[in-house]
Coordinates of C-alpha atoms and ligand atoms in Angstrom, one line a residue:
X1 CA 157.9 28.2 169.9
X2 CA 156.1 27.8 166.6
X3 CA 157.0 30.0 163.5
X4 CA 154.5 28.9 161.3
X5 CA 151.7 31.6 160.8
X6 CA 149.0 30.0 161.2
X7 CA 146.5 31.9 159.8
X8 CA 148.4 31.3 156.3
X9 CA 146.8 28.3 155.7
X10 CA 145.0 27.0 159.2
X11 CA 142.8 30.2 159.2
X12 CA 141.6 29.9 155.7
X13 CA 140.7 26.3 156.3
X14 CA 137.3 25.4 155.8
X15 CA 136.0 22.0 155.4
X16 CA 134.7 19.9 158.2
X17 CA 138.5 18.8 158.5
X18 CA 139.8 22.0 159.7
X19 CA 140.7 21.7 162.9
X20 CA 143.0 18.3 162.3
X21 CA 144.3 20.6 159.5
X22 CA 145.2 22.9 162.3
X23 CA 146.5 20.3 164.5
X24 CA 148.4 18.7 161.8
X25 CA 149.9 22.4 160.8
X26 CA 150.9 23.3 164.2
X27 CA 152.6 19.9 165.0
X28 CA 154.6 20.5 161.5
X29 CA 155.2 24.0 162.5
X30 CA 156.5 22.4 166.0
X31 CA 158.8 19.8 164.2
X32 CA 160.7 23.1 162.6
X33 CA 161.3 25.0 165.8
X34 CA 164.5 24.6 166.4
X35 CA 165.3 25.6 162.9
X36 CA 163.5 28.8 162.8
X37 CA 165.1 29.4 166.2
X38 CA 168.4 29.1 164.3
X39 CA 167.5 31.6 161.8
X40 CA 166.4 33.9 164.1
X41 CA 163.1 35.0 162.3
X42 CA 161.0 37.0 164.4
X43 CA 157.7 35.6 164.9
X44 CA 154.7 35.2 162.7
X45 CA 151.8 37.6 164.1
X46 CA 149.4 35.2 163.6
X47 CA 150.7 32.6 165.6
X48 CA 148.9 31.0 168.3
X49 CA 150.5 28.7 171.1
X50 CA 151.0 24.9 170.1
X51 CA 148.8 24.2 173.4
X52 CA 146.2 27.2 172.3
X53 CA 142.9 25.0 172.2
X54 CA 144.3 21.9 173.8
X55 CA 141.7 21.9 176.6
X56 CA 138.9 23.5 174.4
X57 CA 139.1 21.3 171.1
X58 CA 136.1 19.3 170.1
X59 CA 135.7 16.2 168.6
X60 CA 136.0 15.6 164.7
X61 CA 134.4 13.3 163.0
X62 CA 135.3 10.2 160.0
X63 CA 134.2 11.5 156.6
X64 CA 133.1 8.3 154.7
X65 CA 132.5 10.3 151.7
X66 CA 135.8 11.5 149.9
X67 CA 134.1 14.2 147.9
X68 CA 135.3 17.0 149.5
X69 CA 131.5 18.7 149.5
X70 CA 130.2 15.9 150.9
X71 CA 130.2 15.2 154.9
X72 CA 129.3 11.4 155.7
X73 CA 129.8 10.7 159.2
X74 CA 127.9 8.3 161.7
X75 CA 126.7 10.0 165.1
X76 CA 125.6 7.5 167.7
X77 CA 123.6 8.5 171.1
X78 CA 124.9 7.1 174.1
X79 CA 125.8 6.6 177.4
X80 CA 129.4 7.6 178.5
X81 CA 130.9 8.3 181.7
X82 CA 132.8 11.9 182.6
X83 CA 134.3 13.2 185.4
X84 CA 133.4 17.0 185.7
X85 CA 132.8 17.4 189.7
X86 CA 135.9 16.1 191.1
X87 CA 136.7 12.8 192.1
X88 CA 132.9 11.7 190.9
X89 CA 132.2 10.0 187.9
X90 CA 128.9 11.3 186.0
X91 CA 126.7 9.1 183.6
X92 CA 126.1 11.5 180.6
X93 CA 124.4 10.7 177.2
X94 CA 126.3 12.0 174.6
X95 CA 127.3 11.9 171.0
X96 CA 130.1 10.3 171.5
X97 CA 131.8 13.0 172.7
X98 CA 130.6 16.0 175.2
X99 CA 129.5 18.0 172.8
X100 CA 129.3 15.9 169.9
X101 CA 131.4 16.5 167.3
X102 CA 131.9 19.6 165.5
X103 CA 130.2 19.3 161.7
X104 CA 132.2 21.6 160.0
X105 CA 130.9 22.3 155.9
X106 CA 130.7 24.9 153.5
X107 CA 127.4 26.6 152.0
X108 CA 126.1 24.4 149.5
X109 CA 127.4 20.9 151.3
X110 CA 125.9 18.0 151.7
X111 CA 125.5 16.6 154.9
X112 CA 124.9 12.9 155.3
X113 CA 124.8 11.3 159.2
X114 CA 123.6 8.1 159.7
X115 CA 121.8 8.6 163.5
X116 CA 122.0 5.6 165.9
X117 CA 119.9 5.5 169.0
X118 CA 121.9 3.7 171.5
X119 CA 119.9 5.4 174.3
X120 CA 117.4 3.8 176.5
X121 CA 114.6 6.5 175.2
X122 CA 113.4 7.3 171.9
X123 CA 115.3 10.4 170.6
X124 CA 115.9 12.4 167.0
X125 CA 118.7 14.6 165.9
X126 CA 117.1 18.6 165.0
X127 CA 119.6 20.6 162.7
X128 CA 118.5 23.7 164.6
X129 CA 118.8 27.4 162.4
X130 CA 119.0 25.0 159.3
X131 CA 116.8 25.5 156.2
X132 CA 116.3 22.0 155.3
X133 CA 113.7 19.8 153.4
X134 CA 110.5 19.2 156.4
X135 CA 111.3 15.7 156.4
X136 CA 115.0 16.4 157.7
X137 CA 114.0 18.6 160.5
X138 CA 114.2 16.1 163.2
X139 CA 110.8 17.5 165.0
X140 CA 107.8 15.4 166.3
X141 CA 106.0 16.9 163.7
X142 CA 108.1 15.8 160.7
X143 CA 109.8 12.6 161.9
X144 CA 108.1 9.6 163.8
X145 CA 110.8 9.4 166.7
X146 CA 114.0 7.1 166.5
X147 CA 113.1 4.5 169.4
X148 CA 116.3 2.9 171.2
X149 CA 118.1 0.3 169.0
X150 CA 117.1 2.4 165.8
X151 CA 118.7 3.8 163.1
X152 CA 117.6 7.1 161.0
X153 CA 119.9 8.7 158.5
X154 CA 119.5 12.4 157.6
X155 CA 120.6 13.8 154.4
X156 CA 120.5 17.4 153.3
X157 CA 122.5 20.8 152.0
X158 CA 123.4 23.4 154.3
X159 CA 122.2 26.5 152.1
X160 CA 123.8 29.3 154.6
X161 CA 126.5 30.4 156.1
X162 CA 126.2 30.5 160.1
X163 CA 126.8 29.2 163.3
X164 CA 124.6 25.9 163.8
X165 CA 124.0 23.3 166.3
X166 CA 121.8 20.3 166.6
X167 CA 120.1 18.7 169.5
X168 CA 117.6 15.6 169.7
X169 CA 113.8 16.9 169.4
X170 CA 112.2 13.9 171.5
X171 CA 112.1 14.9 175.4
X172 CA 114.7 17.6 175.1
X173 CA 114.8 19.6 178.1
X174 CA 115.8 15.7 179.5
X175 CA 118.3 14.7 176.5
X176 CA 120.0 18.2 176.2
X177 CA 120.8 18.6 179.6
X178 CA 122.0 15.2 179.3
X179 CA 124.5 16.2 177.3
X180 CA 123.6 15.8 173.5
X181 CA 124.2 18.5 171.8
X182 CA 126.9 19.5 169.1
X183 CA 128.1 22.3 167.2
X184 CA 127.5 22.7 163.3
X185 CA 129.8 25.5 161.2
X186 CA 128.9 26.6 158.0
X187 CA 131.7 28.4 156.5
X188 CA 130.5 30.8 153.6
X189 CA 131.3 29.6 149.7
X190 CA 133.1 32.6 149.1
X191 CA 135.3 32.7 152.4
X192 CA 136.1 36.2 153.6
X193 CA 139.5 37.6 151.5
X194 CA 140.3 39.3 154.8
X195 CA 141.7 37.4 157.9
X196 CA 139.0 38.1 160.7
X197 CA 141.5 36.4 163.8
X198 CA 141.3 32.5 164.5
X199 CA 138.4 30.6 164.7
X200 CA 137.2 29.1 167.9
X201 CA 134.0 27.6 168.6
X202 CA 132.6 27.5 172.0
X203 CA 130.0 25.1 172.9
X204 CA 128.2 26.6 176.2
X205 CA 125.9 24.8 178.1
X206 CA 125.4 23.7 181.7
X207 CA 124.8 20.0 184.0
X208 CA 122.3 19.6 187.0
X209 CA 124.7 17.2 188.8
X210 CA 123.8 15.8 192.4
X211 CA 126.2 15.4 194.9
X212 CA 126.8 11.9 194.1
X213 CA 127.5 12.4 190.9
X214 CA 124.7 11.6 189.2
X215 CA 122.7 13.4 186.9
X216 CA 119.5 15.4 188.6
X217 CA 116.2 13.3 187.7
X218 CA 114.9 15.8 184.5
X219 CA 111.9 16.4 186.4
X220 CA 113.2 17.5 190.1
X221 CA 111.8 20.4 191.4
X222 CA 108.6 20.0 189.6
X223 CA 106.1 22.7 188.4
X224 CA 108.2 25.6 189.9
X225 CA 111.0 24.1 188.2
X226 CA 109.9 24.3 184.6
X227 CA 108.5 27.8 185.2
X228 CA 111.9 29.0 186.2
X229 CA 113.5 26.4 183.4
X230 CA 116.0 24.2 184.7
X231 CA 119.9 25.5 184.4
X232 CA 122.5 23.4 185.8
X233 CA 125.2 24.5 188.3
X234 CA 127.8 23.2 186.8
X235 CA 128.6 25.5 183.4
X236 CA 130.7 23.7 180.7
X237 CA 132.4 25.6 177.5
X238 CA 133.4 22.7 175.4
X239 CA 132.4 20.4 177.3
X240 CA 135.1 21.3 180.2
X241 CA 134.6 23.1 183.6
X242 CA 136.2 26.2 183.4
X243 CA 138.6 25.6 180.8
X244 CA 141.9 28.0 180.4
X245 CA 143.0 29.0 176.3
X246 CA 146.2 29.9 175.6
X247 CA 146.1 32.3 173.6
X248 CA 148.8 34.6 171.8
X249 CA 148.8 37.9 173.4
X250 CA 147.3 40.5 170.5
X251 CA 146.4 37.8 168.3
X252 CA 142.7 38.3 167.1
X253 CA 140.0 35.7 167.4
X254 CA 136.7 34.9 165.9
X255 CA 135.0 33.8 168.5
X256 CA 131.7 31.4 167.3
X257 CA 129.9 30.9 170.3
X258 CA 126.3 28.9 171.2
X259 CA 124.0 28.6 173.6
X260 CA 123.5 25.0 173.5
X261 CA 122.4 25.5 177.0
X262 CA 118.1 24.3 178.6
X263 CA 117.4 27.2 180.2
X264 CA 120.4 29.1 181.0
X265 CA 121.0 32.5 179.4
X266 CA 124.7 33.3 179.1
X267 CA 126.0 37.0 179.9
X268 CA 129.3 37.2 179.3
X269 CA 131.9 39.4 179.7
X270 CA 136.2 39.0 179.1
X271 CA 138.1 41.1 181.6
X272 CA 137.9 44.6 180.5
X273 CA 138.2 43.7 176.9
X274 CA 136.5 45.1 174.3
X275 CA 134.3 42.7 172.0
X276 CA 133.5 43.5 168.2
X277 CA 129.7 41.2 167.3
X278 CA 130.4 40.9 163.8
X279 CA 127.2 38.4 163.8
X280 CA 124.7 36.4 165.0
X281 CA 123.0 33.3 163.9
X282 CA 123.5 33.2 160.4
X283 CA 126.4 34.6 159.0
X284 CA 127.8 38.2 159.3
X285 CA 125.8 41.5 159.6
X286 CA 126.7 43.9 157.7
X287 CA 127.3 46.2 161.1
X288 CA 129.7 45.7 163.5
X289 CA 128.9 46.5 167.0
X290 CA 131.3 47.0 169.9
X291 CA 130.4 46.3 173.2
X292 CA 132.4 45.1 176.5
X293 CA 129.7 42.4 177.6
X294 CA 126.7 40.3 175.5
X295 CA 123.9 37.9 175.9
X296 CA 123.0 34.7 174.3
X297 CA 119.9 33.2 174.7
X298 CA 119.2 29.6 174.6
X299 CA 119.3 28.8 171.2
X300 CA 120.8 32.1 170.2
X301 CA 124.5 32.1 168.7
X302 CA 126.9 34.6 168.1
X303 CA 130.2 35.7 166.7
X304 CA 132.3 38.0 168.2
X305 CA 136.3 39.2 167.7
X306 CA 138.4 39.3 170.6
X307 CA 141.7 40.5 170.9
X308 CA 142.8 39.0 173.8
X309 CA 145.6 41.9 175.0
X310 CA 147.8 42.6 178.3
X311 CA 151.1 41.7 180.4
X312 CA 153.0 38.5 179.4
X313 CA 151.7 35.5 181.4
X314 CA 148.2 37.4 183.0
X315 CA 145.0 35.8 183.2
X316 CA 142.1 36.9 181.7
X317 CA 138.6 35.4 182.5
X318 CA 135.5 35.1 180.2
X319 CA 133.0 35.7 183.0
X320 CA 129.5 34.4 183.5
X321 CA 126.7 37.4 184.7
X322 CA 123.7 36.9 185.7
X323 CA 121.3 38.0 183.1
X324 CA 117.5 39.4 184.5
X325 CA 115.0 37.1 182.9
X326 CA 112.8 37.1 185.3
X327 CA 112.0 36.5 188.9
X328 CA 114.6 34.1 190.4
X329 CA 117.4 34.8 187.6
X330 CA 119.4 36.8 189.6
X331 CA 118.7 37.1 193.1
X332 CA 121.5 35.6 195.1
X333 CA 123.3 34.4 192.6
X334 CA 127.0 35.4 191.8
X335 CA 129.3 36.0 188.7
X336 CA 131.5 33.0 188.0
X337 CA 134.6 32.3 185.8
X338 CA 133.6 30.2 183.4
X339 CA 136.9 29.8 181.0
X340 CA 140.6 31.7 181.5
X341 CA 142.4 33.0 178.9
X342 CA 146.5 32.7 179.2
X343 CA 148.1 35.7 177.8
X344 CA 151.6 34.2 176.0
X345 CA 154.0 36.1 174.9
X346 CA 154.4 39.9 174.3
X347 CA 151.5 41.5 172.9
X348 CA 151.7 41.3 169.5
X349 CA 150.0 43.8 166.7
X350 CA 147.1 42.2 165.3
X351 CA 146.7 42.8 161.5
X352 CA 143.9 45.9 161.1
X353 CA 139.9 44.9 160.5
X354 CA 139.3 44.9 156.9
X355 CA 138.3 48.6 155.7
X356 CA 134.7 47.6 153.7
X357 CA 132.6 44.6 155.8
X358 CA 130.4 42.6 154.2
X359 CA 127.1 44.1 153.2
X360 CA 123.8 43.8 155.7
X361 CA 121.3 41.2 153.7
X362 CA 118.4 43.6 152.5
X363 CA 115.5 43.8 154.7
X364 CA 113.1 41.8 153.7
X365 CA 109.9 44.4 152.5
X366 CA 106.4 43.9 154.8
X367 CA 104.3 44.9 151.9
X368 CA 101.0 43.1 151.9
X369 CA 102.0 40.8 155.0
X370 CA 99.8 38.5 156.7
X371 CA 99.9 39.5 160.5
X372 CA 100.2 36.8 162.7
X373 CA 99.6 37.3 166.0
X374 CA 100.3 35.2 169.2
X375 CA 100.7 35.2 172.8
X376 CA 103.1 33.2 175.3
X377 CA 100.5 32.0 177.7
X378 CA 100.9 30.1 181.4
X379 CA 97.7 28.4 182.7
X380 CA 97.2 25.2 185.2
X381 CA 95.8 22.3 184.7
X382 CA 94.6 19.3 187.5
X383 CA 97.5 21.1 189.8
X384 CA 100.1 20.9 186.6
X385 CA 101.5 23.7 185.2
X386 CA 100.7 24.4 181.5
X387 CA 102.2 26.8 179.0
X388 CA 100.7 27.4 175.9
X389 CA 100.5 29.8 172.8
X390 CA 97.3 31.5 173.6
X391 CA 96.5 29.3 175.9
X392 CA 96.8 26.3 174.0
X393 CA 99.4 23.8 174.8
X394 CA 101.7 22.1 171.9
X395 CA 98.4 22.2 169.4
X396 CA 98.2 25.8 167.7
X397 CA 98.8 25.8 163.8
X398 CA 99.6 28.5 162.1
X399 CA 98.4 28.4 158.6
X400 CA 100.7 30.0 156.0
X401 CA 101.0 29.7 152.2
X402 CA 104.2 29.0 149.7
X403 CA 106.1 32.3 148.6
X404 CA 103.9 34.2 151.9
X405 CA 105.0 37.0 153.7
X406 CA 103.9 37.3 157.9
X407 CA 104.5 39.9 160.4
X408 CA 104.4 38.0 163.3
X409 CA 103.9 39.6 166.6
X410 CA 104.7 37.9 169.6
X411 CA 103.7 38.5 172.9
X412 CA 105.0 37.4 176.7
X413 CA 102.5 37.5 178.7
X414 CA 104.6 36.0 181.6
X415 CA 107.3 37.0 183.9
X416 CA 110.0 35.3 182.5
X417 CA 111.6 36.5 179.2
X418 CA 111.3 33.3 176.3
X419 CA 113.7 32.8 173.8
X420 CA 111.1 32.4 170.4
X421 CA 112.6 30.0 167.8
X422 CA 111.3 29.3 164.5
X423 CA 112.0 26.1 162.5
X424 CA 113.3 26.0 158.8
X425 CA 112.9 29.6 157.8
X426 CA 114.8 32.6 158.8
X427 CA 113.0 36.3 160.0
X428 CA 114.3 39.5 160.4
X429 CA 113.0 41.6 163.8
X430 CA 111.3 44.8 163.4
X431 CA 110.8 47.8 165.7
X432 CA 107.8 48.3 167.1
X433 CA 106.9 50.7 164.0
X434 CA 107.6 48.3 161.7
X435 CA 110.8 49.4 160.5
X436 CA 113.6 46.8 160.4
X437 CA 115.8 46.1 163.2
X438 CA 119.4 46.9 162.9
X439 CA 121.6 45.6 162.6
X440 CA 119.2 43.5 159.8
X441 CA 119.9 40.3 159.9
X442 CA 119.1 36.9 159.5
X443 CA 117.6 34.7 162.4
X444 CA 115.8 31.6 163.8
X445 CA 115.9 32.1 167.5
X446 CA 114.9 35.6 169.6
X447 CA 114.4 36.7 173.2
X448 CA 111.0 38.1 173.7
X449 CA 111.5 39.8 177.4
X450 CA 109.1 39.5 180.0
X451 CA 105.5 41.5 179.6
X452 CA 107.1 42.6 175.9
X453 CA 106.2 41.9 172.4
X454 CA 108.2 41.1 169.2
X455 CA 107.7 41.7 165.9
X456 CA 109.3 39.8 162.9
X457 CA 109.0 39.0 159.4
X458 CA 109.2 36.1 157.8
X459 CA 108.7 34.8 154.0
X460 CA 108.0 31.1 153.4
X461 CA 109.9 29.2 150.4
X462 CA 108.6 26.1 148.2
X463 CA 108.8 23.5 151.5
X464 CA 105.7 23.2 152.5
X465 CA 105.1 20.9 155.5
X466 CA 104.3 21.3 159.5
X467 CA 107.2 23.6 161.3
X468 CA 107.5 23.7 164.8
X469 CA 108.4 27.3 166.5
X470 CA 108.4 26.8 170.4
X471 CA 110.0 28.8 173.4
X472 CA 113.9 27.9 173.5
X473 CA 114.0 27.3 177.4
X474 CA 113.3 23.2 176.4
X475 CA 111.6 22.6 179.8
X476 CA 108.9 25.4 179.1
X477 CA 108.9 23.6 175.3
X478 CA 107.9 20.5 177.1
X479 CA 105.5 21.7 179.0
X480 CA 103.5 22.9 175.8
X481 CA 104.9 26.2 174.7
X482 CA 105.3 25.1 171.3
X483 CA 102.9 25.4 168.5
X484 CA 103.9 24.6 164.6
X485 CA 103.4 26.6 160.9
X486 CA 101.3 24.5 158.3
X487 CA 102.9 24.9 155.3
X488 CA 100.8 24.9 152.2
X489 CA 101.2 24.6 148.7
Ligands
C2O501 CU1 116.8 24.0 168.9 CU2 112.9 23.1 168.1 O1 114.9 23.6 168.4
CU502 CU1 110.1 30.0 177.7

């Protein structure tokens, strides 16, 4: 058994190196086992089984830069081969690693990756949630795509704190559900005094996979298809089919989780636990909210604490519900296990949630806001199905000025909820009188239910430029629910 409390040092590591700092602690912690045995100390409550995230861990990458606030890594698309239906090898294209690996910084960091396209199709890395310089953004409409063979090297500062990923921007419905996607961890400048429970990150996402093996052809199913957006059967957290934690019984955990995910909307629920959202996409919120199951939309994030609690040894499973999003989401369709969680050990007494949370960002004031107002439109076209905002596919711009406040109202005029994200700025939602949402914070990415409107606000910084805001389920993207912000001086 380890005796080293982890969440002594591991727990307040930040850095992009922190989980081989965790590794590396543990393995030390390991290597003195026998001793603390010897001494009979009783265990550290923060401890956390040597094999806790063995089947969960992601990949990490080489740094090239040694100045500790700089992240210099090289991310090359690929081919790879995995087995995740049994006995069947499955041609994936990945970043190396499935998901690619974890880019773990703190506010103010730089961020340097040098992008090869080793892919047979054109492709583009999108730093989705981040507020970056136009030019970094990845997007057809700030980036000329990287064609196979090609090289592209992004370099920018991660401003906020949050729970990021990024995903190409070049045929993504097809190269997500692929397999290229990664997670991205921005670890506030002034870290938290208080110890929130260990950090996990959980990469969900799902694989069409034919019985051969081989991935589905992006495109099967056709029109009806893309209407209902493409989910996969097979559900991956990390990258794993139904992967088991071992986790110290008690212990708390910060759960980071994202919907990294085409279409799939991810309802989830562990055992009879009950779960504390302490935030969303981009940083804490300044009210906690328990609950005992929650959604993430594609594109959506969340963070959650979990104390996983009960009888030494027992199982507990993070489980998958369908979620209503529209005709076809959950008719005949079960509740499946998608990870297990290994009690070890006696319950243990998790130290007690800090007394004062961080304080909710200040809602952002409507005064003298532009409306904007836009509507999620389906239409066909020669026998092709076409989405559109109002009725327009890929092409409507949204004119907007520097240092501009909008209240945008957005409308689903269809019978399938769209997840609504916005590129390079965050909003903050408002209720239907124009008061602010609670709890207020800040985000990129929101579900706008089926035959429902939402209402945000948004205020536009010096970066003026073309920024895409499209519907999160990447195949209805594709199909022209998309439209961009022009950004002027
Ligand atoms: Cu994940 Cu255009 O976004
Ligand atoms: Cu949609």
């Amino acid at each position: 058994m380890a005796m080293r409390p982890l969440a002594a040092s591991g727990g307040e590591a930040h850095g992009h190196d922190a989980l081989v700092l965790r590794r590396a602690l543990l393995l030390v912690a390991l290597g003195g086992a026998g001793a603390c045995g010897d001494d009979g100390a009783a265990p550290a409550p923060t401890e956390q089984p040597e094999d806790f995230l063995s089947e969960l861990a992601l990949a990490v990458p080489d740094d090239a830069d040694p100045d500790p606030n700089v992240l210099e890594v090289t991310i090359r698309a690929g081919t790879e081969e995995v087995e995740l239906v049994s006995g069947k090898a499955t041609q994936i294209w990945s970043y190396g690693a499935l998901p690619g690996p974890l880019l773990h910084l703190t506010q103010g960091d730089r961020l340097v990756v040098h992008f090869e396209n080793d892919l047979p199709k054109d492709s583009s890395i999108h730093w989705h949630g981040i507020r970056l310089p136009v030019d970094m953004d990845g997007s057809p409409h700030s980036q000329a795509p990287v064609a196979p063979g090609e090289t592209f090297t992004y370099d920018f500062v991660v401003p906020d704190p949050g729970v990021y990923y990024y995903h190409p921007h070049v045929f993504d419905a097809e190269e997500m559900g692929a397999g290229l996607y990664g997670a991205l961890i921005v670890d506030p400048k002034e870290p938290a005094a208080e110890d929130l429970g260990d950090p996990v990150v959980l990469v969900l996402s799902d694989m069409s996979i034919n019985e051969d093996g081989e991935l589905a052809p992006p495109d099967q199913g056709g029109n009806l298809a893309t209407l209902f957006g493409r989910e996969g059967a097979v559900v991956l957290v990390n990258g794993k089919v139904r992967p088991t934690m071992h986790a110290r019984n008690g212990r708390r955990q910060r759960w980071q989780l994202i919907n990294a995910a085409r279409s799939r909307y991810f309802q989830l629920s562990l055992g009879e636990e009950r779960l504390l959202r302490v935030g969303g996409q981009a940083g804490l919120s300044g009210d906690p909210i328990e609950m005992g199951s929650f959604v993430i939309a594609p594109g959506e994030r969340v963070e959650v604490l979990v104390t996983p609690t009960g009888e030494p040894g027992a199982r507990e499973e993070l489980v998958w519900t369908p979620y209503d999003r529209g005709y076809g989401s959950t008719e005949f369709r079960e509740p499946e296990t998608i990870m297990d969680v290994e009690l070890v050990g006696e319950a243990i007494e998790s130290a007690p949630l800090p007394a004062a949370w961080p304080a909710a960002p200040e809602p952002l004031s409507t005064a003298g806001a532009e409306e904007v107002d836009i509507q999620l439109t389906q239409s066909m076209s020669g026998g092709d199905l076409v989405l559109g905002i109002d009725g327009v596919p890929f092409e409507t711009s949204i004119p907007a000025a520097v240092g501009e406040t909008q209240r945008w109202r957005v409308t689903n005029t269809m019978q399938w909820d769209h997840p609504f994200h916005l590129h390079g700025f965050f909003f903050q939602v408002l209720n239907e009188d124009g008061t602010p949402k609670t709890p207020v914070e800040w985000r990129d990415t929101v579900n706008v239910p089926q035959m429902e409107s939402v209402s945000f606000v948004v205020k536009y910084d010096n970066r003026p430029g073309d920024w895409m805001f499209h519907c999160h389920i990447l195949d209805h993207a594709d199909a022209g629910m998309s439209g961009f912000v022009t950004l002027m001086k």
